[in-house]
Amino acid sequence: MYEFRYHRPGTLEDAEKAFSKGDDPLFLAGGQTTLPVMKQRLASPSDLIDLVRIPELRGISLKQDTLTIGAMTCHEDVARSADVKSALPALAGLAGDIGDPAVRSRGTLGGSIANNDPAADYPAALVALGASVHTPSRVIAAQDFFTGMFETALEEGEMIVKVTFPVPEYAAYAKFPNPASRYATVGVFVARTQDGIRVAVTGAGPCVFRAGEFEKALEGDFSANALDGVSISPDGLNSDLHASAAYRANLIGVMARRAVAKLS
Amino acid sequence: MVALVTPTPRPHEGAPQSAMPAISLSVNGKPVAGEYEARTLLCDLLRGPLALTGTHVGCDTSQCGACVVLIDGDPVKSCAMLAAQAEGCEITTIEGLAGDGKLHPMQEAFRDQHALQCGFCTPGMILTSVALARNNPALGEEDVAKGLEGNLCRCTGYRNIIRAVMAGAKEMAEQGDV
Ligand SMILES: Cc1cc2nc3c(=O)[nH]c(=O)nc-3n(C[C@H](O)[C@H](O)[C@H](O)COP(=O)(O)OP(=O)(O)OC[C@H]3O[C@@H](n4cnc5c(N)ncnc54)[C@H](O)[C@@H]3O)c2cc1C
Ligand code: FES
Ligand code: FES
């Protein structure tokens, strides 16, 4: 790992200031992606700006029909939160199945979605639930936030402060984990929201996407059988040593059925 | 237990903004303070200046869990954390588990159940298991298997490890270590 300057600002303003002064700065959450990448010298930031001491980025709260989770909340805290378990058990379950206990102690919601790994779990939840990503200056709908492989709508130096999730009528997540890392080979998040049924798929393509055909089928009949005969084309899906595109396309159907079956 | 090095005095106070941030934390109940390069990993601080070599580095790529230590009670891979990120935290390494010349119940259980062969994975296994038992009073074998997903063992085949964690957790509960 190359040398860098380390900052631990206590306010959003100081974090922005530190970022603007650095030659090639990077925000640091739990470091679960950033540090391995720096050790491999695939990244060599001049400055690491640790967001751990900024109060606005912390905490979980439930008010009326909105669950709010601060960007620096680690996966284990989401998994164990009484508020998340009561309002959105599918999200608590998703967080509790990320990686392993040590990764969950450090990895954060903000770090996961800022990184937008194509195999990360959270993007599916955000898109299916119609969540909003809050930065110091604006609110971005999840649908517009995830723009491509490892790409998001965040501007240079823009921080994620928190994510708000409208509480759905019901929701479930099913993933086929990579047996080594537990990242999603394919993960499908199904939710009945105020805007109807939403089905979001992660792990399968370069970026999270909604499965419109599945949504239509489930809108008419919310049962696993309703998905019989509905399939997703493997065109454009990921193909790697873990799974071919055709296998992933098949897994989308299987995981969607499993998620729906959890609810019926 | 290996003695900690004498804490080095901090020449300058103030915001840690340099390439040599001042770090102060507690390791196995003892205060540690010093200035270290920002890129110092927690495992390197523990194994180098603090000479606590019970924390093993197996893969250095977040895969194996040999380097797990407890930070404020939670398991963390010390190869994937900067020492500076542990500022103000309370760290427990394998050296800090036994007390008064007596092994911790989880250590005792690993010995009784023959849950180690070469022992390289054992510090991380035991610390992860201690946290698992404290967080989950009604631990079942499946919880143990899931809880140890991030800890690899190349020797034992895991059966004895699972048996040991079940036995160690039971003993911890009986001793009120929850
Ligand atoms: C062994 C292993 C297994 C894993 N398994 C899974 C899995 O099963 N499922 C899954 O979804 N993930 C998995 N992960 C990913 C992990 O859970 C983390 O979510 C991910 O590594 C991001 O880590 P972090 O939160 O520590 O962020 P960091 O590594 O600190 O940061 C990641 C990126 O986000 C940026 N960033 C961080 N916070 C903010 C913010 N608030 N605003 C703007 N930018 C920010 C950083 O600048 C950096 O570019 C795994 C990781 C490991 C190492
Ligand atoms: S050495 Fe840290 S996980 Fe292997
Ligand atoms: S005992 Fe040898 S690696 Fe586990």
Coordinates of C-alpha atoms in Angstrom, one line a residue, chain A residues 20-162:
Chain A
S20 CA -11.3 19.4 -2.0
K21 CA -7.8 20.0 -0.8
G22 CA -6.5 16.5 -1.7
D23 CA -4.8 15.7 -5.0
D24 CA -6.5 12.4 -5.4
P25 CA -8.6 11.9 -2.3
L26 CA -11.0 9.1 -1.4
F27 CA -13.6 8.7 1.4
L28 CA -13.1 5.8 3.8
A29 CA -16.0 4.0 5.4
G30 CA -15.2 0.5 6.8
G31 CA -12.4 0.0 4.3
Q32 CA -13.6 -3.4 3.3
T33 CA -13.2 -2.7 -0.4
T34 CA -10.9 0.3 -0.2
L35 CA -8.1 -1.3 1.8
P36 CA -7.8 -4.5 -0.2
V37 CA -7.8 -2.4 -3.4
M38 CA -5.1 -0.2 -2.0
K39 CA -3.1 -3.2 -0.9
Q40 CA -3.2 -4.5 -4.5
R41 CA -2.1 -1.0 -5.6
L42 CA -5.1 -0.8 -7.8
A43 CA -5.9 2.5 -6.0
S44 CA -3.4 4.9 -4.5
P45 CA -5.3 7.9 -3.0
S46 CA -3.3 10.8 -1.7
D47 CA -5.7 11.3 1.1
L48 CA -8.1 9.0 2.9
I49 CA -11.0 10.8 4.6
D50 CA -12.4 8.6 7.3
L51 CA -16.1 9.3 7.7
V52 CA -16.4 7.5 11.1
R53 CA -16.7 10.6 13.3
I54 CA -19.5 12.4 11.4
P55 CA -22.7 12.2 13.4
E56 CA -25.1 12.8 10.5
L57 CA -23.9 9.6 8.9
R58 CA -24.8 7.4 11.8
G59 CA -27.9 5.8 13.2
I60 CA -31.1 4.0 12.3
S61 CA -34.6 5.5 12.8
L62 CA -38.1 4.5 12.0
K63 CA -40.8 7.3 11.6
Q64 CA -44.2 6.5 10.3
D65 CA -43.6 4.7 7.0
T66 CA -40.0 5.6 6.5
L67 CA -36.9 3.7 7.7
T68 CA -33.8 5.9 7.7
I69 CA -30.3 4.4 7.8
G70 CA -27.1 6.4 8.1
A71 CA -24.4 5.8 5.5
M72 CA -21.8 4.6 8.1
T73 CA -24.1 2.0 9.6
C74 CA -22.4 -1.4 9.4
H75 CA -24.2 -4.4 8.1
E76 CA -24.3 -6.1 11.5
D77 CA -26.1 -3.1 13.0
V78 CA -28.7 -3.2 10.2
A79 CA -29.1 -7.0 10.7
R80 CA -29.7 -6.6 14.5
S81 CA -31.7 -3.4 14.6
A82 CA -35.1 -3.9 16.2
D83 CA -36.5 -1.1 13.9
V84 CA -35.2 -2.8 10.7
K85 CA -36.4 -6.2 11.9
S86 CA -39.9 -4.9 12.6
A87 CA -40.4 -2.6 9.6
L88 CA -38.3 -4.4 6.9
P89 CA -37.3 -7.9 8.0
A90 CA -36.2 -8.7 4.4
L91 CA -33.5 -5.9 4.7
A92 CA -32.3 -7.1 8.1
G93 CA -32.0 -10.6 6.6
L94 CA -30.1 -9.3 3.6
A95 CA -27.7 -7.4 5.8
G96 CA -27.2 -10.5 8.0
D97 CA -26.3 -12.6 5.0
I98 CA -23.6 -10.3 3.6
G99 CA -20.1 -11.9 3.7
D100 CA -19.2 -13.1 7.1
P101 CA -19.4 -11.7 10.7
A102 CA -16.1 -9.8 10.4
V103 CA -17.1 -8.2 7.1
R104 CA -20.4 -7.2 8.6
S105 CA -18.7 -5.5 11.6
R106 CA -16.9 -3.1 9.2
G107 CA -18.7 -3.0 5.9
T108 CA -21.3 -0.2 5.6
L109 CA -24.4 0.7 3.7
G110 CA -22.8 3.8 2.3
G111 CA -19.7 2.0 1.2
S112 CA -21.6 -0.8 -0.4
I113 CA -23.8 1.4 -2.6
A114 CA -21.1 4.0 -3.4
N115 CA -19.0 1.1 -4.6
N116 CA -21.9 -0.4 -6.6
D117 CA -20.3 -3.8 -7.1
P118 CA -22.4 -5.7 -9.6
A119 CA -22.7 -8.6 -7.1
A120 CA -23.5 -6.5 -4.0
D121 CA -26.8 -7.1 -2.2
Y122 CA -28.0 -3.7 -1.1
P123 CA -28.5 -2.2 -4.6
A124 CA -31.4 -4.8 -5.2
A125 CA -33.1 -3.7 -1.9
L126 CA -32.8 0.0 -2.7
V127 CA -34.2 -0.3 -6.2
A128 CA -37.0 -2.7 -5.3
L129 CA -38.1 -0.6 -2.4
G130 CA -37.9 2.7 -4.2
A131 CA -35.4 4.1 -1.6
S132 CA -33.8 7.5 -1.8
V133 CA -30.1 8.3 -1.4
H134 CA -29.4 11.5 0.5
T135 CA -26.3 13.6 0.0
P136 CA -25.5 16.9 1.6
S137 CA -27.1 18.8 -1.4
R138 CA -29.7 16.5 -3.0
V139 CA -31.9 13.4 -2.9
I140 CA -31.3 10.8 -5.6
A141 CA -33.9 8.1 -6.3
A142 CA -32.3 4.6 -6.2
Q143 CA -33.4 4.0 -9.7
D144 CA -31.2 6.9 -10.9
F145 CA -28.4 6.3 -8.4
F146 CA -27.0 3.0 -9.8
T147 CA -25.8 4.0 -13.2
G148 CA -23.5 1.1 -14.3
M149 CA -20.8 -1.3 -13.2
F150 CA -19.1 0.3 -10.2
E151 CA -20.7 3.6 -11.3
T152 CA -23.2 5.8 -9.5
A153 CA -24.8 9.2 -9.9
L154 CA -22.5 10.6 -7.2
E155 CA -20.4 13.6 -8.2
E156 CA -16.7 13.8 -7.4
G157 CA -16.5 14.5 -3.6
E158 CA -20.2 14.0 -3.0
M159 CA -20.9 12.0 0.1
I160 CA -23.8 9.7 0.9
V161 CA -25.3 10.9 4.2
K162 CA -28.2 8.4 4.6

